[in-house]
Structures are given as structure tokens and as C-alpha cells.
XYZ file of C-alpha atoms in Angstrom:
483
model
C -11.287 -4.399 -16.332
C -7.342 -2.838 -16.605
C -8.778 0.697 -16.945
C -9.762 0.551 -13.586
C -7.540 -1.267 -11.246
C -4.724 0.751 -12.666
C -7.094 3.553 -11.494
C -7.665 2.639 -8.033
C -3.528 1.280 -7.290
C -2.881 5.112 -8.534
C -4.795 6.393 -6.327
C -4.241 4.553 -3.205
C -0.469 5.126 -4.050
C -0.643 8.267 -3.662
C -1.586 8.656 0.038
C 1.924 6.628 0.834
C 4.901 7.425 -2.577
C 5.558 10.522 -0.881
C 6.047 8.806 2.791
C 9.894 7.780 1.819
C 10.434 10.883 0.130
C 8.978 13.683 3.137
C 12.944 14.066 4.485
C 13.905 15.321 0.558
C 10.758 17.069 0.934
C 11.922 18.514 3.906
C 15.514 19.056 2.277
C 13.671 20.757 -0.250
C 11.254 23.541 1.163
C 12.761 23.804 4.628
C 9.483 22.259 5.904
C 9.497 21.563 10.414
C 8.776 18.438 11.719
C 5.344 18.526 12.377
C 4.718 20.842 9.058
C 5.662 18.117 6.981
C 2.771 16.150 8.753
C 0.804 18.373 6.100
C 2.292 17.289 2.948
C 0.569 13.838 3.610
C -1.775 15.299 5.728
C -3.210 18.086 2.875
C -4.045 14.564 1.176
C -6.087 11.792 3.157
C -8.404 14.688 4.495
C -9.610 15.994 1.538
C -10.165 12.418 0.579
C -11.460 11.246 3.344
C -13.636 14.462 4.232
C -15.068 14.598 0.822
C -15.254 10.968 -0.120
C -19.278 10.950 0.685
C -20.170 13.520 -1.829
C -17.963 11.962 -3.894
C -19.835 9.400 -3.954
C -23.123 11.685 -4.224
C -21.909 13.165 -6.959
C -21.544 9.559 -8.991
C -24.993 8.764 -8.346
C -26.444 12.290 -9.691
C -24.482 13.445 -12.527
C -23.612 9.073 -13.712
C -20.567 7.379 -12.576
C -18.694 7.238 -15.995
C -18.398 11.037 -16.270
C -17.431 11.958 -12.783
C -14.718 9.371 -13.300
C -12.838 11.525 -15.777
C -13.846 14.509 -14.104
C -11.917 13.672 -11.071
C -9.396 11.539 -12.951
C -8.631 14.630 -15.292
C -8.222 16.595 -12.221
C -5.477 14.367 -9.576
C -3.457 14.151 -13.272
C -3.359 18.528 -13.418
C -2.398 18.540 -9.391
C 0.014 15.594 -10.080
C 1.696 17.988 -12.718
C 1.474 20.789 -10.491
C 2.001 19.237 -7.685
C 5.688 18.086 -9.446
C 6.286 21.391 -10.186
C 6.119 22.880 -6.627
C 7.904 25.944 -6.463
C 7.906 26.059 -2.532
C 6.002 24.750 -0.227
C 2.705 25.998 0.144
C 1.949 24.774 -3.503
C 3.218 21.635 -2.566
C 0.065 21.306 -0.227
C -2.370 23.311 -2.375
C -1.973 20.684 -4.925
C -1.727 17.552 -2.426
C -5.286 19.189 -1.236
C -6.801 19.514 -4.868
C -5.009 15.620 -5.261
C -7.109 13.950 -2.662
C -10.136 16.567 -3.459
C -10.244 14.825 -6.905
C -9.386 10.980 -5.605
C -12.632 12.154 -3.848
C -14.778 12.627 -6.811
C -12.913 9.575 -8.555
C -12.971 6.920 -6.074
C -16.302 6.048 -5.498
C -16.708 5.148 -9.052
C -14.100 2.581 -9.327
C -16.001 0.206 -7.557
C -19.722 0.606 -9.043
C -18.294 0.456 -12.836
C -16.086 -2.789 -12.139
C -20.338 -4.170 -10.715
C -21.581 -2.902 -14.190
C -19.236 -4.084 -16.614
C -18.976 -7.658 -15.093
C -22.307 -9.026 -14.529
C -21.841 -13.082 -14.009
C -21.185 -14.186 -9.609
C -17.670 -16.218 -11.586
C -16.701 -12.550 -13.431
C -17.479 -10.531 -10.793
C -15.768 -12.105 -7.592
C -13.077 -12.398 -10.096
C -13.164 -8.467 -10.696
C -13.233 -8.118 -6.377
C -10.945 -9.926 -6.181
C -7.975 -8.013 -8.209
C -9.694 -4.526 -6.763
C -9.074 -6.041 -3.429
C -5.216 -7.000 -3.959
C -4.594 -3.693 -6.165
C -6.155 -1.358 -2.924
C -4.073 -4.022 -0.147
C -0.960 -3.597 -1.901
C -1.372 0.116 -3.511
C 0.844 1.524 -0.113
C 3.040 -0.953 -0.255
C 3.599 -0.342 -3.400
C 3.672 3.115 -2.906
C 6.639 2.984 -0.449
C 8.916 1.209 -2.658
C 7.876 3.664 -5.300
C 8.175 6.682 -3.779
C 11.808 4.893 -2.828
C 12.857 4.176 -5.980
C 12.231 7.382 -8.179
C 13.764 9.719 -5.711
C 17.086 7.594 -5.427
C 17.284 7.895 -9.085
C 15.723 10.941 -9.872
C 13.527 13.215 -7.516
C 11.238 13.531 -5.198
C 8.871 14.944 -7.470
C 9.314 12.070 -10.284
C 6.589 10.377 -6.874
C 3.681 13.211 -8.376
C 4.934 13.371 -11.767
C 4.685 10.046 -12.492
C 0.394 10.030 -12.465
C 0.837 12.216 -15.544
C 1.497 9.272 -18.272
C -0.705 7.001 -16.948
C -3.777 10.006 -16.030
C -3.523 10.383 -19.561
C -4.127 7.250 -20.780
C -7.212 6.432 -18.502
C -9.162 9.503 -19.554
C -8.085 8.689 -23.424
C -9.403 5.505 -23.280
C -12.382 5.454 -20.444
C -14.668 6.994 -22.406
C -14.013 3.734 -24.711
C -14.497 0.820 -23.036
C -16.099 2.215 -19.511
C -19.984 1.982 -19.366
C -22.342 5.393 -18.278
C -24.796 4.558 -15.963
C -28.164 6.495 -15.544
C -27.835 10.397 -14.011
C -30.327 9.738 -10.174
C -32.025 12.972 -9.150
C -31.321 14.015 -6.587
C -29.207 17.200 -4.122
C -25.440 17.977 -3.770
C -24.949 18.174 0.401
C -22.455 20.941 0.204
C -23.058 22.656 3.183
C -22.269 18.978 4.793
C -19.386 18.190 3.240
C -17.182 21.545 3.455
C -18.432 22.157 7.197
C -16.901 18.533 7.429
C -13.703 18.617 6.130
C -12.939 22.156 7.170
C -13.822 20.958 10.389
C -11.433 17.754 10.876
C -8.428 20.019 8.878
C -9.318 22.623 11.954
C -8.511 19.953 14.237
C -5.656 18.471 12.346
C -4.498 21.479 12.037
C -4.649 22.242 16.036
C -3.108 19.329 17.510
C -0.232 20.332 14.539
C 0.693 23.968 15.771
C -0.072 22.541 19.059
C 3.777 20.140 18.508
C 4.896 23.310 17.444
C 3.704 26.223 19.240
C 2.579 24.723 22.256
C -1.373 24.552 23.461
C -1.191 27.902 24.381
C -0.621 29.718 21.256
C -3.428 31.332 20.142
C -4.040 30.709 16.826
C -4.136 26.503 18.427
C -6.980 28.107 20.586
C -8.217 29.482 17.865
C -7.950 26.335 15.775
C -9.808 23.928 18.064
C -12.997 26.556 18.625
C -13.208 26.862 14.562
C -13.513 22.277 14.772
C -16.227 22.925 16.951
C -18.723 25.000 15.858
C -17.464 23.406 11.698
C -18.317 19.828 13.197
C -20.733 21.096 15.886
C -23.034 22.544 12.696
C -22.227 19.839 10.595
C -24.130 17.408 12.791
C -27.673 19.826 12.551
C -26.991 20.429 8.986
C -26.879 16.067 8.270
C -29.662 16.241 10.979
C -32.436 18.200 8.947
C -30.878 17.921 5.068
C -32.668 15.816 3.057
C -30.411 13.970 1.572
C -27.298 13.786 3.982
C -23.856 12.544 2.992
C -23.736 10.903 6.242
C -27.200 9.348 7.514
C -26.877 9.967 11.124
C -29.208 6.591 11.774
C -25.938 4.099 10.660
C -24.746 5.450 13.936
C -27.643 3.811 15.718
C -25.619 0.141 16.121
C -23.519 0.426 18.264
C -21.704 -2.929 16.836
C -21.083 0.280 13.823
C -21.091 2.802 16.109
C -17.623 1.320 17.508
C -16.413 -0.486 14.515
C -16.049 3.155 12.402
C -14.688 5.125 16.644
C -11.958 1.296 16.333
C -10.893 2.553 13.022
C -10.305 5.813 13.095
C -7.832 4.559 16.276
C -6.127 2.089 14.539
C -5.493 3.827 11.651
C -4.476 6.580 13.534
C -2.055 4.770 14.818
C -0.534 3.026 11.811
C -0.333 5.899 9.647
C 1.441 7.330 12.409
C 3.824 4.039 12.600
C 4.858 4.738 8.599
C 4.854 8.433 8.775
C 7.712 8.225 12.214
C 9.100 4.422 11.064
C 10.272 6.656 7.935
C 11.797 9.080 9.657
C 13.715 7.415 12.217
C 15.207 4.708 8.998
C 16.113 7.439 6.783
C 17.390 10.260 9.430
C 19.065 8.371 12.319
C 20.024 4.775 11.222
C 20.651 6.903 7.477
C 19.208 4.237 5.397
C 17.980 5.893 1.121
C 15.007 6.404 -0.181
C 14.813 3.235 -2.010
C 16.361 1.312 1.128
C 13.631 2.184 3.391
C 10.908 1.383 1.505
C 11.653 -2.560 0.909
C 11.831 -2.582 4.552
C 8.402 -2.286 5.078
C 7.949 -4.994 2.395
C 7.923 -7.959 5.127
C 5.325 -5.991 7.429
C 2.888 -5.417 4.215
C 3.593 -8.939 2.791
C 2.485 -10.866 5.736
C -0.338 -8.126 5.738
C -1.273 -9.367 2.243
C -1.102 -13.388 3.148
C -2.794 -12.705 5.733
C -6.104 -10.668 4.282
C -6.561 -13.912 1.962
C -6.965 -15.875 4.612
C -9.757 -14.592 7.119
C -12.520 -14.949 5.320
C -11.430 -18.481 4.509
C -10.859 -19.166 8.240
C -14.633 -16.521 9.233
C -16.950 -19.354 9.313
C -15.554 -21.253 12.006
C -14.671 -17.750 14.188
C -16.882 -15.544 14.832
C -16.534 -12.042 13.030
C -15.607 -9.850 16.795
C -13.177 -12.997 18.520
C -11.064 -12.228 14.744
C -10.943 -8.662 15.481
C -9.758 -8.777 18.852
C -7.582 -11.625 17.791
C -5.665 -9.249 15.452
C -5.788 -5.868 17.973
C -4.030 -7.750 19.937
C -0.887 -8.724 17.895
C -1.380 -5.440 16.475
C -0.836 -3.612 20.283
C 1.644 -6.340 20.842
C 3.297 -5.577 17.519
C 3.887 -2.176 18.532
C 4.164 -1.836 22.366
C 7.956 -4.287 20.543
C 8.839 -1.861 18.418
C 8.076 1.844 20.047
C 10.713 1.491 21.996
C 13.429 3.164 19.750
C 17.220 4.717 19.928
C 19.355 5.915 18.229
C 21.153 2.221 18.106
C 18.404 0.698 17.224
C 19.286 -2.136 14.085
C 17.057 -3.402 11.675
C 16.846 -6.472 12.582
C 15.812 -8.219 14.684
C 13.969 -4.915 16.736
C 12.086 -3.189 13.588
C 12.099 -6.238 10.930
C 10.151 -8.697 13.456
C 7.814 -6.232 15.530
C 6.954 -5.157 11.493
C 6.010 -8.205 10.210
C 4.023 -9.180 13.517
C 1.942 -5.778 12.898
C 0.995 -7.179 9.936
C -1.025 -10.059 10.527
C -2.570 -8.128 12.960
C -3.429 -5.979 10.675
C -4.075 -8.830 7.959
C -6.490 -10.497 11.167
C -7.960 -7.011 12.033
C -9.217 -4.755 8.887
C -11.957 -7.333 7.334
C -13.721 -7.842 10.724
C -13.433 -4.469 11.389
C -14.479 -3.360 8.202
C -17.581 -5.734 8.485
C -18.952 -4.552 11.501
C -19.022 -1.435 10.266
C -21.676 -1.997 7.661
C -23.258 -4.758 9.650
C -27.128 -4.916 9.151
C -27.405 -2.347 7.129
C -30.541 -1.522 4.978
C -29.822 -2.187 1.305
C -30.547 1.832 1.104
C -27.730 2.439 3.509
C -25.144 0.028 1.442
C -23.003 2.555 -0.330
C -23.315 5.471 3.076
C -22.231 2.452 5.258
C -18.858 1.136 3.085
C -18.331 5.057 2.565
C -18.532 6.024 6.306
C -15.702 3.484 7.102
C -13.560 4.392 4.356
C -14.114 8.124 4.932
C -13.117 7.045 8.763
C -10.301 5.453 7.745
C -8.749 8.563 6.351
C -10.112 11.273 8.819
C -8.429 9.420 10.951
C -4.977 8.163 9.361
C -4.967 12.437 9.434
C -5.805 12.952 12.950
C -3.892 10.251 14.473
C -1.055 11.534 12.804
C -1.699 14.997 14.157
C -2.213 14.033 17.182
C 1.079 11.866 17.078
C 2.692 14.852 15.554
C 2.131 16.737 18.410
C 3.657 14.184 20.903
C 6.982 14.041 18.635
C 7.182 17.938 19.004
C 6.584 18.071 22.783
C 9.537 15.401 23.484
C 11.346 16.890 20.982
C 11.902 19.906 22.704
C 12.202 18.117 25.795
C 15.019 16.067 24.386
C 17.031 19.418 23.547
C 16.893 21.254 26.585
C 18.529 18.053 28.317
C 21.426 17.849 26.117
C 24.246 16.003 27.703
C 26.994 17.706 27.444
C 29.982 16.899 25.211
C 28.168 14.617 23.137
C 28.752 15.490 18.827
C 25.808 17.600 17.657
C 25.185 14.596 14.830
C 25.483 12.495 17.669
C 23.221 14.051 20.101
C 20.558 15.416 16.599
C 20.064 11.668 16.278
C 19.540 11.162 19.701
C 16.840 13.425 20.287
C 14.840 12.130 16.914
C 15.145 8.994 18.011
C 14.149 9.577 21.718
C 11.116 12.298 19.741
C 10.294 9.273 17.140
C 10.132 6.806 20.389
C 7.137 8.786 22.160
C 5.373 9.059 19.154
C 5.109 5.740 18.729
C 4.384 5.208 22.107
C 1.007 7.156 21.210
C 0.144 4.523 18.477
C 0.358 2.449 21.523
C -2.241 4.249 23.118
C -4.235 4.406 19.697
C -4.513 0.421 19.474
C -5.214 0.027 22.585
C -8.192 2.526 22.871
C -9.783 0.494 19.459
C -9.245 -2.830 21.469
C -11.356 -1.131 24.643
C -13.844 -0.056 22.302
C -13.598 -2.816 19.750
C -14.203 -5.266 23.392
C -17.145 -2.730 24.423
C -18.897 -3.143 21.134
C -18.679 -6.150 18.934
C -20.614 -8.714 19.336
C -19.708 -12.404 20.187
C -16.757 -12.085 21.918
C -17.285 -13.258 25.674
C -19.495 -16.080 24.790
C -19.774 -19.162 22.414
C -21.802 -17.607 18.939
C -24.507 -19.220 17.965
C -23.996 -21.498 14.867
C -26.854 -19.311 12.951
C -24.641 -16.121 13.533
C -21.194 -17.990 12.607
C -23.082 -18.045 9.157
C -23.889 -14.506 9.705
C -19.843 -13.432 9.792
C -19.451 -15.725 7.763
C -21.078 -14.051 4.914
C -20.521 -10.531 6.371
C -16.939 -11.428 6.530
C -17.116 -11.379 3.155
C -19.184 -8.722 2.145
C -15.826 -6.858 4.289
C -14.087 -7.942 1.924
C -15.252 -6.202 -1.664
C -16.318 -3.092 1.457
C -13.171 -2.733 2.474
C -11.953 -2.976 -1.546
C -14.278 -0.053 -2.602
């Protein structure tokens, strides 16, 4: 159990451990404000884009074998990333970390299910696994800030090395191996989907720095359309596709996938830009900025523990509407930032309300993504939920970095005469961050509209049988969310 929890925590933590270190990384390598987003996107894009492929590799080659390979590669990439002498080196190692996480992550829950057979042991193990998954982002923010303040941002990557070595040495002794299942690798599908999403995100980020008429921007969008269209054609013809398109036959599931894309996109951008505001506008240290997010994540964690207990009395759809509505109100409250905005109450209270909304919404959003699937497709459906989660974060950040860049140029063009340069810089940055967070409001509003149009049991009272199904599905959703 310790091996599985530690590996899952390490994988989840690395999606957020660099967030509070971003200002220091910016100073070290001279990233542009828009280019800095790739320190995050390089990890989440490869992680989300190759997650389904990683699950198939584990089925075919054996879970423990693939888990060991993924953790070993993750450890090596962390070491090389910490030693990065320049920006391109760092981005490359972050992408390799994402690849390694996509290989290792799908095997962790499968190995947990194999290792604990009785119902009581399994439920306790799943509960601990879910806690590690949901708490990893919060821990990453604090750990990243702590290591950056005490030593260097590089230690946010170096810390994985001794942990990874210990996991590689202990796993063969304590984790069981699974049988190999013959099958085919959908390599073309994995590459076309990952490269297509990367081209799409790059197009938005490039537009933020160089404008929409830039030739590279237009070429990137064209490549994205070509690659993603090719991905759909590949999946239609593949004998064993990594993303069975029949999963989109259900309006509820499709709505849940797309709503998750927009919800996570808005939330990832919130973490990214709120960190910039706290450190670069309010002059917080990296550690203080990490701790500033703790009230939000504490509320989110506590709420997510309570949601399955009330699922039998409230339909999954209504829970989802309630959670997204609260989150939308919170995001609208926090998006109006200025250089004078204080942490309390204008940042802290909306953060806590945002944690409440997300804590209510994420489990039913996950349950809708796996609702009604055939047993043979359950793994692919839960994998698709996680893929949309990771890719949604990258896509949302890419779009809102464009908003940020446009707002930055507009603010610089209308600078007020006589204002000291240092004060003007903070005012411009706060204005651009406020514009980007307004985009997060739009993202959450779109997610809410999608759920209103697709979720069952929202506009009518659910029947008694549906209430029972809701409770079962939300509980299953908690497991899939952990995965």
C-alpha cells in the first residue's frame, strides 16, 4: 500500500509542484509570460495524451513490469530536469516526465485492486488512494514553495529521485505481476492525439505572444486540425483503439467529458495565474503563496469526502449543477483583481467557496463520465475521464494565456503618464491576470450550460430507482476519480 500511495502521490504532485516555483524558473531561464505556461503544459499534455496508451501497454506487457519502467523513467527525467541548464532542456524533461507518468499511473490502481482482495480491505485501500490523489495537488503547491524558498526550484524535481529509486527497488519484492494479454499497440492513435493537442495548445500560446495573424500560429492550428481529424479516422479503423468512439454514444457521458474539459481548464488557469498574482503583484514568497491555497484545498478535500454520503438523496445531475454553480460564483468573485487587492477577504473567501463547489462537482462529474458503460469498456471510460482532465488543463491554460498576453499588450499601450515603472508593471500584470481569470469564469459558465443540457435528473425529480443508481454511480465515480 505504501508503495502504491507514494508513487501516485509523486505523479499527482508533479503536476502542481512547479506552480509556486514558476516566478523563479522565469528568472532563471528568461521565459516569456506566455512561454512560462509550457513548464506546466509539457507535463500535462504528454500525461493526458498518452494515458490511454499507457493503460493498453500495461494490459499487454504486464502491470508491474510497466509500472517499474514508468517509475524508473520518471526518476531519470526528474534528475535531468533538476539539472537543466536552459529552458528547452527543462521543457523536454517535463515532457518525458509526463510520458513516464502516463505509463506508470494506470498500473497503480490495477495493482492495488490485485493486492487487496477482501471488500473491507479494498474499500479502505481505495479511500487512501483517493485521498492521496486529491491531496497531491495541495501538497505540491506547499512542497514546491518550501523547497524553492529554502533551496532552489530545482529541488522540486530532485526530490523525486530518492523516492523513485526506493520504489524501483521495493516494487519487485512486494507488488504482484499480472498476466500478459495479447493485443496491439495503437501507436498511431496515441501519437496523432498527443501531437494534435500539442499543436492546438501551441497555437493558442503563440497567438498570445505573436498575434493571430502570425504564420506560425496559423500553421499550428492547421496542423492541429489535420492531426486530430487523423486521430478520429485512426480510431474508427483500429482493431483495438485506445479511445473507443462508442463511448461518446451517450449524451450524458459526452457532456461529462466536455464539461470536464472546460471545468479543469478554468481551474488550472486559476492556479497558474493566481500564483503569479500572489508572488509578482502581492510580493508573496513561494512558500507563502503555496500556503495561501491551503484553505481552498482543505474545503475541497473535506467536501469530496461528504459527497458520496448524500448521493442517495440527491441525483448526480443536481449535485453537479450545485457544485458548478457555486464554483462559477466564486470564480466571478475572485476574477476582479487589482494591484491593491488584499488576500483577505477578496482572495481567501472566494478560494474557499471555489473549493466547496469543486468538492461537490468533481465526483458526480466523474460518475457521469463512466455512467452506463459496458464492463469491457470501464477501463477505457475511466481512462478517458482522466485524459480529458489532463488535456483540459493544458488547453484551458493555453487559451487563457492568449487572453493574458492580449490584455498585457493593451495595458502597456495605455500606460498612465507619471506612474513609477515598478507600480505600473504591477498594475499591468494585475489587469492581465484579471482578464485571464475572467476567461476562467467563461469556461465554468460553458461547463454549467453543457451539464444543464446533458445531465439527467436536473429538470425533473428523479425516480426512486434512479436515486439508488445515482448513489452507486457516484461511489464508482469516486474510485474512477482516484484512478
